[in-house]
Tab-separated table of C-alpha atoms and ligand atoms in Angstrom:
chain	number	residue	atom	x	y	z
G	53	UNK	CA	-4.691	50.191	53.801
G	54	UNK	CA	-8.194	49.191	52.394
G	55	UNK	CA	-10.632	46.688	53.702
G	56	UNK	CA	-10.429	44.512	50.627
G	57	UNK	CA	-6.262	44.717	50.931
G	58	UNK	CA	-6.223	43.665	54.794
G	59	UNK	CA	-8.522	40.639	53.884
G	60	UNK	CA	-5.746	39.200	51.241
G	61	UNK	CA	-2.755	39.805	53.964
G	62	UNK	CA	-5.085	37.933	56.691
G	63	UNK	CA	-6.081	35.057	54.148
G	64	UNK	CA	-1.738	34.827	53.193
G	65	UNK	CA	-1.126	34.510	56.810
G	66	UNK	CA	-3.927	32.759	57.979
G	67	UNK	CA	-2.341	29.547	54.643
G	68	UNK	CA	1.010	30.201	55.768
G	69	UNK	CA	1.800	30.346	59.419
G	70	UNK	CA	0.526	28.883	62.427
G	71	UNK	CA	-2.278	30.906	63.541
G	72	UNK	CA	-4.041	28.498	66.580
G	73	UNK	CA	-4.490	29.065	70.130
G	74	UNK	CA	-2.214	27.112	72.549
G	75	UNK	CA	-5.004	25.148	74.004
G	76	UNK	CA	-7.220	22.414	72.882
G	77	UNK	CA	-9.955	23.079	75.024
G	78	UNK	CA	-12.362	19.978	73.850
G	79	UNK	CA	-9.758	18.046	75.094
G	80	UNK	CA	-10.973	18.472	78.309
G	81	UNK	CA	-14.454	17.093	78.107
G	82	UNK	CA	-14.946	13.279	77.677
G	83	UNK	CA	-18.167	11.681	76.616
G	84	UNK	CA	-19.275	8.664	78.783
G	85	UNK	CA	-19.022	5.440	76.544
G	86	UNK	CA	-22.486	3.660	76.429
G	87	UNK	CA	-21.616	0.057	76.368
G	88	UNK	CA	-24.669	-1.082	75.238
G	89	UNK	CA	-25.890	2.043	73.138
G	90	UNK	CA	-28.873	-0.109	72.740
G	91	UNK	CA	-29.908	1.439	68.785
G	92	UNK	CA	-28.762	0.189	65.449
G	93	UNK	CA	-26.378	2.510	63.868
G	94	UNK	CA	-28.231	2.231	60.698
G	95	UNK	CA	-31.429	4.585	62.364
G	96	UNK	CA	-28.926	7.482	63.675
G	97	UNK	CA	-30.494	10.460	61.499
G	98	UNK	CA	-27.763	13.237	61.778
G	99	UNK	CA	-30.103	15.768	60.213
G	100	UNK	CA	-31.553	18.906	61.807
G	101	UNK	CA	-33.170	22.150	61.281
G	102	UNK	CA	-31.538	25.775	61.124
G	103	UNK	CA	-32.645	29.271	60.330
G	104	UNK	CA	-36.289	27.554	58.694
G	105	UNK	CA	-34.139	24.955	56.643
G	106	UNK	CA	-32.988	21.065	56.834
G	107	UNK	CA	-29.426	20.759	57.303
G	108	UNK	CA	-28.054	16.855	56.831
G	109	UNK	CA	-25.762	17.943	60.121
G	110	UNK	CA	-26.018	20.462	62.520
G	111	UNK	CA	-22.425	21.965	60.865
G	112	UNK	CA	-21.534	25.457	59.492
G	113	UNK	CA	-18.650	26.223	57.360
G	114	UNK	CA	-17.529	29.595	59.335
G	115	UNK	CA	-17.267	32.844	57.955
G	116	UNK	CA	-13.979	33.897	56.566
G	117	UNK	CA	-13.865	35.310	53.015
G	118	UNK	CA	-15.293	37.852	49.970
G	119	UNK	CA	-14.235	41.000	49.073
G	120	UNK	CA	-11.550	41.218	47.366
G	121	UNK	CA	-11.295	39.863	43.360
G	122	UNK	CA	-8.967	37.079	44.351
G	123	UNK	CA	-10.839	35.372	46.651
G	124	UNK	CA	-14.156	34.970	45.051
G	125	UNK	CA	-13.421	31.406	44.344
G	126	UNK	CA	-12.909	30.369	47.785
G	127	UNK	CA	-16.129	31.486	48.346
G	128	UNK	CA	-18.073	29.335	45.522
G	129	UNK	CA	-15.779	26.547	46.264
G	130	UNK	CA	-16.809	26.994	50.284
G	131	UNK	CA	-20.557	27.469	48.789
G	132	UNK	CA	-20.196	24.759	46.102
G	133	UNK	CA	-18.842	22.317	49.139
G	134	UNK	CA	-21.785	23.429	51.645
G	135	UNK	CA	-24.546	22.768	48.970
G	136	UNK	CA	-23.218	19.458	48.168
G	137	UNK	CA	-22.985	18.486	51.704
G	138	UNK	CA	-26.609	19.987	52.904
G	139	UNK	CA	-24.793	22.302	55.728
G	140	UNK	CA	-24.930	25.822	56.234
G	141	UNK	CA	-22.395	28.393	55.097
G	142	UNK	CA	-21.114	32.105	56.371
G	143	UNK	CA	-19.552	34.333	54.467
G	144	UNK	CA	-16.458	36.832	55.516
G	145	UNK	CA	-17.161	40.299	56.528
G	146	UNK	CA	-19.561	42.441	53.654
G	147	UNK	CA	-17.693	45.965	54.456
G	148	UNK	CA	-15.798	45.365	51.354
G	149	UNK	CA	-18.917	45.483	49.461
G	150	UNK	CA	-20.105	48.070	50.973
G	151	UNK	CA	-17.332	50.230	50.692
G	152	UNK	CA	-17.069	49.631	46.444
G	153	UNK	CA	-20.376	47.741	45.368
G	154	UNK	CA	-17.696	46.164	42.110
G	155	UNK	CA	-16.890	43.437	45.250
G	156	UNK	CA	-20.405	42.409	45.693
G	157	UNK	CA	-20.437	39.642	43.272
G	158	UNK	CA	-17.436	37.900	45.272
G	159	UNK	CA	-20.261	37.880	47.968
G	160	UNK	CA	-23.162	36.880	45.852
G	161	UNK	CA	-21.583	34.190	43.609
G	162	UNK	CA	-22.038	32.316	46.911
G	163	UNK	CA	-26.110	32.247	46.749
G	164	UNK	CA	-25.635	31.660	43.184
G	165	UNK	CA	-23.425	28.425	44.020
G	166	UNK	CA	-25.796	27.392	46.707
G	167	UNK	CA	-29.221	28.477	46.278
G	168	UNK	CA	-31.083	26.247	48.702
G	169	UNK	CA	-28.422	26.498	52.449
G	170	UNK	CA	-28.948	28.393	54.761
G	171	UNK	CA	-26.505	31.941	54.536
G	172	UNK	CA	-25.278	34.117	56.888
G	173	UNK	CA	-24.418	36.961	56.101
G	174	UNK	CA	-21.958	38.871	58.045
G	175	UNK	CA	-20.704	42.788	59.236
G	176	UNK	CA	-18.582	43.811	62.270
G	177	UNK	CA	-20.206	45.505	65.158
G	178	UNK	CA	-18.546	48.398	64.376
G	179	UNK	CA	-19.763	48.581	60.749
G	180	UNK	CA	-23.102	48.211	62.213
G	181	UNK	CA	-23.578	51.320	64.442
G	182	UNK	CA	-22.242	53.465	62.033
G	183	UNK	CA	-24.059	52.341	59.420
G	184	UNK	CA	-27.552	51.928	61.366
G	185	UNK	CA	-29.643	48.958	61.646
G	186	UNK	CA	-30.917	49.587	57.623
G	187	UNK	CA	-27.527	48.416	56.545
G	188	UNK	CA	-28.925	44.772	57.294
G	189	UNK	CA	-31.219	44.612	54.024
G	190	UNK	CA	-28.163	45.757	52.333
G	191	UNK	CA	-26.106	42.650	53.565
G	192	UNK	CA	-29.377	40.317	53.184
G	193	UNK	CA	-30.182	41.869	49.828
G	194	UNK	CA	-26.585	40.926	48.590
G	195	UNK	CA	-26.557	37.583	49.036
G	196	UNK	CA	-29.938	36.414	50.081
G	197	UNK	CA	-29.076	35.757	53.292
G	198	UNK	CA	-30.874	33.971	55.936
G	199	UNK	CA	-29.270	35.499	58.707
G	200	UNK	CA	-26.359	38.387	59.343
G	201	UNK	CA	-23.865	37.467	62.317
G	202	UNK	CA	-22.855	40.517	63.768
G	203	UNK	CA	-19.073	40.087	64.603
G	204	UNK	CA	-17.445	40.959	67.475
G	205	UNK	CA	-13.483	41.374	67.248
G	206	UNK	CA	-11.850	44.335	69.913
G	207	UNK	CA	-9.080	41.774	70.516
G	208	UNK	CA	-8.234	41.610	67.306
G	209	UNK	CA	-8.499	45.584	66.630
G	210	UNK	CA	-6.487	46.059	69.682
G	211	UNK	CA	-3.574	44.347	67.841
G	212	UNK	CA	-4.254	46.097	64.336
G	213	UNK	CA	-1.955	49.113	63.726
G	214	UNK	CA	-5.050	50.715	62.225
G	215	UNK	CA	-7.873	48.985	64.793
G	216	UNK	CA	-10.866	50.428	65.518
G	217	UNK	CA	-11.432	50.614	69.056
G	218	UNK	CA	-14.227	52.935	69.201
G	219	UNK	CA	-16.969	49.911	71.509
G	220	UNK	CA	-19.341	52.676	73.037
G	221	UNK	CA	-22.645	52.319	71.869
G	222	UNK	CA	-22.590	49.296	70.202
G	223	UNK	CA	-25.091	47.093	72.214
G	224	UNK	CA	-27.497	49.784	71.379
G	225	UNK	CA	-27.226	49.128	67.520
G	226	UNK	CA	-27.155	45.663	68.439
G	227	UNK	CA	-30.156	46.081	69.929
G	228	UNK	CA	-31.828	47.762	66.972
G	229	UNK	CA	-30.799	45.699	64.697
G	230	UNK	CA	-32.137	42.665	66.634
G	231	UNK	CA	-35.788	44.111	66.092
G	232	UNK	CA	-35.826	43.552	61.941
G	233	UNK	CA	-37.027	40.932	60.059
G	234	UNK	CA	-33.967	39.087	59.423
G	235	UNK	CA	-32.390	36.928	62.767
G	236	UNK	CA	-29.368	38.456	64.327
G	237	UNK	CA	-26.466	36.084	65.030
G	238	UNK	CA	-24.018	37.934	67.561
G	239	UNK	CA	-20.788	36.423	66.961
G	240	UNK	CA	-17.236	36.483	68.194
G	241	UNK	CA	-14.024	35.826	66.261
G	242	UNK	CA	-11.700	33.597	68.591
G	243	UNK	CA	-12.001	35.216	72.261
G	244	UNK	CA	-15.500	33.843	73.257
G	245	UNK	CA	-18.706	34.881	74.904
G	246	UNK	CA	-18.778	35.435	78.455
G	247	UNK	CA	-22.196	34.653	80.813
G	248	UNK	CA	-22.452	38.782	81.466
G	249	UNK	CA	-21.844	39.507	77.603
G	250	UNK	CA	-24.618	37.390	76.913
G	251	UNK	CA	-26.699	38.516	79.378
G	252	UNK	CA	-26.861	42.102	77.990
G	253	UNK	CA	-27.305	40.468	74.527
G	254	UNK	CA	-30.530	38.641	75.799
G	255	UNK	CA	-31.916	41.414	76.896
G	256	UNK	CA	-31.105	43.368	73.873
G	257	UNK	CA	-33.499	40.643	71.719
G	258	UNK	CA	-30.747	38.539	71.025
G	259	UNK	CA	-31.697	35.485	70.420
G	260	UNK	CA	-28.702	33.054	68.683
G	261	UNK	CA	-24.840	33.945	69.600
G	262	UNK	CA	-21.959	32.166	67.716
G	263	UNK	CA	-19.261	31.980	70.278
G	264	UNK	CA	-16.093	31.810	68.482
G	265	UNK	CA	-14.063	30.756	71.929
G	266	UNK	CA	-10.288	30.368	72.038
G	267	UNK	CA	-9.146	27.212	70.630
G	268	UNK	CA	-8.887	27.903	67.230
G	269	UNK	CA	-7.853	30.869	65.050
G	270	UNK	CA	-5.900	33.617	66.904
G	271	UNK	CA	-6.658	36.575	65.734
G	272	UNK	CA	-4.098	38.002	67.979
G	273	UNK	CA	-1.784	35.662	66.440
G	274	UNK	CA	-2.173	36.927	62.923
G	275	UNK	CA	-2.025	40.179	63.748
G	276	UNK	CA	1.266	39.569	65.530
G	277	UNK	CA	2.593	38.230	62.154
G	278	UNK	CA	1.515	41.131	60.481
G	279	UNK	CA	3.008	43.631	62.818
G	280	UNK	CA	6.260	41.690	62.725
G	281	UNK	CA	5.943	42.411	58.751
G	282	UNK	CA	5.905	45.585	58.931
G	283	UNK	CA	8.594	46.362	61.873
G	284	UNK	CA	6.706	46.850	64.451
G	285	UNK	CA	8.117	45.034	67.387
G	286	UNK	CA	5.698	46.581	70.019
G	287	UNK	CA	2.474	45.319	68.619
G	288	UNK	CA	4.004	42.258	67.556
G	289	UNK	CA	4.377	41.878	71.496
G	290	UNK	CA	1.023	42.653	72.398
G	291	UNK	CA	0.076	40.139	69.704
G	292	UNK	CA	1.902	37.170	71.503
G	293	UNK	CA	0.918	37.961	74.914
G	294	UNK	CA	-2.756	38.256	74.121
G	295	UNK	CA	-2.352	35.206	71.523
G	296	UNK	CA	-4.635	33.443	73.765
G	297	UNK	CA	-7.228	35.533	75.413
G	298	UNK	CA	-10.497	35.222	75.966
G	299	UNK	CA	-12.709	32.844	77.185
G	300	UNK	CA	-12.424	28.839	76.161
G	301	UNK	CA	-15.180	27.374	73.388
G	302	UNK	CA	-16.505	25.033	75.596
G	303	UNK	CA	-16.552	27.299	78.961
G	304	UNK	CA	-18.409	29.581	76.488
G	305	UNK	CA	-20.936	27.507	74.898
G	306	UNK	CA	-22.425	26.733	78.515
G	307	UNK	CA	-22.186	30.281	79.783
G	308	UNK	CA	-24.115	31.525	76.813
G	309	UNK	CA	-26.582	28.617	76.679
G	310	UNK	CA	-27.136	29.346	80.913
G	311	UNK	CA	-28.848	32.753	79.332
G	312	UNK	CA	-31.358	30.987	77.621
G	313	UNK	CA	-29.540	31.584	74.036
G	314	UNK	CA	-29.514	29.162	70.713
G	315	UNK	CA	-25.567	28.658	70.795
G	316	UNK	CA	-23.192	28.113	67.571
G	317	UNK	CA	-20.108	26.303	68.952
G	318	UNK	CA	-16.902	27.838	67.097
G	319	UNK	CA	-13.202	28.277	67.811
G	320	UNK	CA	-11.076	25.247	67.615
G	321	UNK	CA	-13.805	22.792	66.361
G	322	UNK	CA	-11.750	20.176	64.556
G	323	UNK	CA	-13.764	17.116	63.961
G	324	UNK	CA	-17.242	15.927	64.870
G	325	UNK	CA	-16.234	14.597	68.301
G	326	UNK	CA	-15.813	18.324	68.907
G	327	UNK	CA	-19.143	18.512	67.452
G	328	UNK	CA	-20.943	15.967	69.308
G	329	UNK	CA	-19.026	17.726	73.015
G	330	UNK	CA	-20.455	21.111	71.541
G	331	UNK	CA	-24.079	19.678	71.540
G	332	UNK	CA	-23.736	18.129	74.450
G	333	UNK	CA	-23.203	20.631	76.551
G	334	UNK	CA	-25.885	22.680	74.862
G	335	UNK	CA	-24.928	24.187	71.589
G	336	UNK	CA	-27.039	23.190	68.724
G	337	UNK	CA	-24.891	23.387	66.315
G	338	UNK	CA	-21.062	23.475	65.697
G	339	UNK	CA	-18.814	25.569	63.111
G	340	UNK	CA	-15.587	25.219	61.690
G	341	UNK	CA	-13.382	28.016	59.581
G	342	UNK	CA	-9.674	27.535	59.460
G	343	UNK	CA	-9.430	24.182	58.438
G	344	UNK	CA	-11.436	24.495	55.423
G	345	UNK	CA	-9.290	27.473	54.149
G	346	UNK	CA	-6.772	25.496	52.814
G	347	UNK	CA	-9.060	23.279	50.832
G	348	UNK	CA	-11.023	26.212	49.271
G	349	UNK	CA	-7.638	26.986	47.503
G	350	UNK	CA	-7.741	23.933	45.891
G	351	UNK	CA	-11.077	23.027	44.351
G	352	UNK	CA	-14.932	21.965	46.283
G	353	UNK	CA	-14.072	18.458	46.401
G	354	UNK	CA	-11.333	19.068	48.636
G	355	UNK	CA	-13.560	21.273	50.930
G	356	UNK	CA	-16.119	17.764	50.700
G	357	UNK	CA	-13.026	15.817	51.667
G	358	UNK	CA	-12.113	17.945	54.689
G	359	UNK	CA	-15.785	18.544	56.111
G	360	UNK	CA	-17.083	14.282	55.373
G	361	UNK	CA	-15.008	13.327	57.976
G	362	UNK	CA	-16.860	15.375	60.749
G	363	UNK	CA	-19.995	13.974	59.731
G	364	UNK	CA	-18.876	10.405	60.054
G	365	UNK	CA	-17.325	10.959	63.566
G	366	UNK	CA	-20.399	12.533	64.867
G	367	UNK	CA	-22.218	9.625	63.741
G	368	UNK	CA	-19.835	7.405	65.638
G	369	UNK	CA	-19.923	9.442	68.442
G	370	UNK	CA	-23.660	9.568	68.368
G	371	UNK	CA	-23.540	5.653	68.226
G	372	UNK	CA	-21.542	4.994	71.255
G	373	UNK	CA	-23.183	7.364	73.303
G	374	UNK	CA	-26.690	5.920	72.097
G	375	UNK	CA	-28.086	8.964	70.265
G	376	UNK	CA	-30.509	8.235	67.591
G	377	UNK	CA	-31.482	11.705	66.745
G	378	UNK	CA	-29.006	14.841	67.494
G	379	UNK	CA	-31.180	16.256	70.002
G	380	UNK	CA	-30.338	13.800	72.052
G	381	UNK	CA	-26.973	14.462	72.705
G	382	UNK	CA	-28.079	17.518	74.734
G	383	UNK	CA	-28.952	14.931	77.558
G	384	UNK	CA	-25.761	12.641	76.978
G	385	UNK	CA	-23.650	11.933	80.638
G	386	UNK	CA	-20.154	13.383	80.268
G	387	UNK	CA	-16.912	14.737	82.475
G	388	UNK	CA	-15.554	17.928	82.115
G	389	UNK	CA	-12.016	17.868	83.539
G	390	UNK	CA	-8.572	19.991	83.695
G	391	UNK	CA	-8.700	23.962	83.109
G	392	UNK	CA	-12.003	23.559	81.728
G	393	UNK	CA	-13.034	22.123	85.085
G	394	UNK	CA	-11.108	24.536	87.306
G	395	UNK	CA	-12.370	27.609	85.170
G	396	UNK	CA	-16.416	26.645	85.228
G	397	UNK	CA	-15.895	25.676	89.336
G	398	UNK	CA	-14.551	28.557	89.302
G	399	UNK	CA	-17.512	30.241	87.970
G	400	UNK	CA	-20.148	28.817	90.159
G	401	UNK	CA	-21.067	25.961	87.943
G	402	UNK	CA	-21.955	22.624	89.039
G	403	UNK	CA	-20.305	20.373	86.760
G	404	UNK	CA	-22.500	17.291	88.136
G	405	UNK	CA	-24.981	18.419	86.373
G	406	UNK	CA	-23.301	16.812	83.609
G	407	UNK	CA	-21.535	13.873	84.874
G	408	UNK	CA	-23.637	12.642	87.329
G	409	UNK	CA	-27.360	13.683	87.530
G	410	UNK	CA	-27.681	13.214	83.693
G	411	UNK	CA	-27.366	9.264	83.734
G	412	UNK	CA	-29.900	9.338	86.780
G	413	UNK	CA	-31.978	11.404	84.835
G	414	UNK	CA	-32.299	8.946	81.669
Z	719	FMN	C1	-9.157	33.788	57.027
Z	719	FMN	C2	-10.247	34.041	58.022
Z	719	FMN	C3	-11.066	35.137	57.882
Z	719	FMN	C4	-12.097	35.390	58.786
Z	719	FMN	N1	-12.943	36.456	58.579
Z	719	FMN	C5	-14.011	36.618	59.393
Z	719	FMN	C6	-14.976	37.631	59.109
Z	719	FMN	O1	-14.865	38.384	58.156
Z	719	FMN	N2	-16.042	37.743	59.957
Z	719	FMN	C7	-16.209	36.915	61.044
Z	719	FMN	O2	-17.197	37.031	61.758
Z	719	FMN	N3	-15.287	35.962	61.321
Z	719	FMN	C8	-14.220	35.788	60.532
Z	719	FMN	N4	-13.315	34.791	60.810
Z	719	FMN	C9	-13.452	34.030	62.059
Z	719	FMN	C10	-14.129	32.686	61.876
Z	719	FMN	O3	-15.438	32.818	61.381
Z	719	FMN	C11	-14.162	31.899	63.214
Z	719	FMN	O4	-14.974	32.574	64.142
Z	719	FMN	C12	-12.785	31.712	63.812
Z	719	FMN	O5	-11.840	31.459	62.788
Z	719	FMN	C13	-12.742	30.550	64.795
Z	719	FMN	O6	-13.048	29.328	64.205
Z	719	FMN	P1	-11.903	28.279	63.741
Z	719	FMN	O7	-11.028	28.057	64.923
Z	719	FMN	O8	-12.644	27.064	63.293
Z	719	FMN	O9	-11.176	28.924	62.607
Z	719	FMN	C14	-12.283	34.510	59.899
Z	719	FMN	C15	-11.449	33.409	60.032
Z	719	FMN	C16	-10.453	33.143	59.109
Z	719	FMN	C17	-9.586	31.928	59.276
């Protein structure tokens, strides 16, 4: 099975069936209601800056889609959506387009769509150490890209009848890679970052993970559909009991940002109360995929539709918890409670830091 063929069966799936973790791990952390927020909604200025650029809202559209003929217009209409909206945009794996350069211009219609957002370009870890770090001005070159994430998916190989297991090695190329010109985004796909994995990132030069926590999309899931397609009952198994691994979004984003990195919050963001909890507990920006897959089959203004909404609830949320600039909502008071709790207590982390010593702080 090609690269470009895979992509189609994971984009059929990903429409059709339900594809999410069994957790909603944001549930478990509660921003403190500010009474008297004490600013006018009116001067709330959602915008911020990423990769050199203004963004009208620290939001990404994640990376899902190109390669393959079919798909192209997802991929304006994601870019088309972005541009109008003034957030940033990543595009879906570039091995396609590396593997038959006729699938590059479903990569860089994008740039043409949206010539002034930030773009991230994007190749699995994998890709990357067999290609060597020069493959990066390939993937830049192709679409202009701002950055290239670096993905990170051995749960979901594990589950792939033809997965690529083969992880020795690939911090080094990491590593390499990190020393170019163009920023290196290390990101997962739906089973998180742990504190250890991004230790060893930091000191590789990495400077900005994406987390991709569980939450959201599960890869394992849609592989388990796909191995159920094609008979195979074993891997289907494995699919369902690892539907769920890996480490939650939000247990992620402050592991990660305890290293000292710039943190993307992904996996299970659905709204921009998730995105105001991301930046809260110190991601400084948030990123949503699977619920703007849908839309892109339709047209851009349904991708606008879907993505306004998180823009007006972080304003809301930036409201009642007295936030006139995003920043601020680094230093808001908040609980973390449940499994989220248990797991970070369980990790040595002293959740008062949050709760308590915050509000004394302000
Ligand atoms: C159809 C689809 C294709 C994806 N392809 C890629 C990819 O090529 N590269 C990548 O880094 N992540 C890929 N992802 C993962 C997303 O970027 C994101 O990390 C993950 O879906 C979790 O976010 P979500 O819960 O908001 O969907 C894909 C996701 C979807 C839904």
């Amino acid at each position: 099975m090609t690269t470009s063929s895979r992509k189609l069966d994971h984009i059929r799936i990903c429409l059709e069936k339900p594809v999410e973790a069994n957790s909603r791990p944001f549930d478990d952390l509660v921003l403190i209601h500010k009474a008297l927020p004490e600013i006018n909604e009116a001067d709330i200025d959602t915008t911020c800056r990423f990769l050199g650029k203004r963004l009208s809202a620290p939001l990404i559209i994640g990376a899902m889609t190109g390669g393959h003929p079919l798909v192209k217009e997802i991929n304006v209409r994601l870019a088309e959506a972005a541009s109008e909206l003034g957030i940033a945009l990543g595009v879906g794996s570039q091995r396609a387009a590396l593997e038959d350069k006729s699938l590059e211009d479903t990569f860089s219609a994008v740039r043409d769509a949206a010539p002034d957002i930030p773009i991230i370009g994007n190749i699995g870890a994998v890709q990357l150490k067999r290609s060597g770090p020069e493959v990066i001005d390939r993937l830049v070159e192709m679409i202009d890209a701002n950055a290239v994430a670096v993905h990170l998916n051995f749960l979901q190989e594990s589950i792939q009848p033809e997965g690529d297991k083969e992880a020795s090695g690939i911090l080094e190329a990491i590593e390499s890679a990190a020393r170019g010109r163009v920023p290196i985004i290390v990101k997962e796909t739906g089973a998180g970052i742990s504190l250890e994995a991004a230790l060893k990132l930091a000191k590789a030069g990495v400077k900005i993970v994406d987390v991709s926590g569980v939450g959201g999309l599960s890869w394992a899931g849609v592989e388990a559909y796909r191995a159920a397609e094609v008979g195979d009952s074993e891997l289907e198994e494995m699919g369902r009991l690892f539907w769920s691994w890996g480490i939650p979004t939000p247990v992620s984003i402050i592991e990660c940002k305890a290293q000292g990195l710039d943190v993307i919050s992904s996996g299970g963001v659905r709204n921009g109360l998730d995105v105001a909890k991301s930046l809260s507990v110190g991601a400084s920006l948030a990123e949503t995929a699977l619920p703007m897959l849908k839309p892109a089959t339709i047209d851009t203004k349904s991708v606008v539709k879907a993505m306004n909404p998180y823009i007006r609830a972080l304003r809301i949320s930036m409201f009642l918890t007295g936030c006139e600039e995003v920043r601020q909502l680094a230093s808001v008071p908040l609980v973390v409670l449940g499994r989220t709790r248990d797991w970070l207590d369980a990790r040595g982390f002293d959740l008062r830091k949050y709760s308590v010593y915050r509000e004394l702080a302000r």
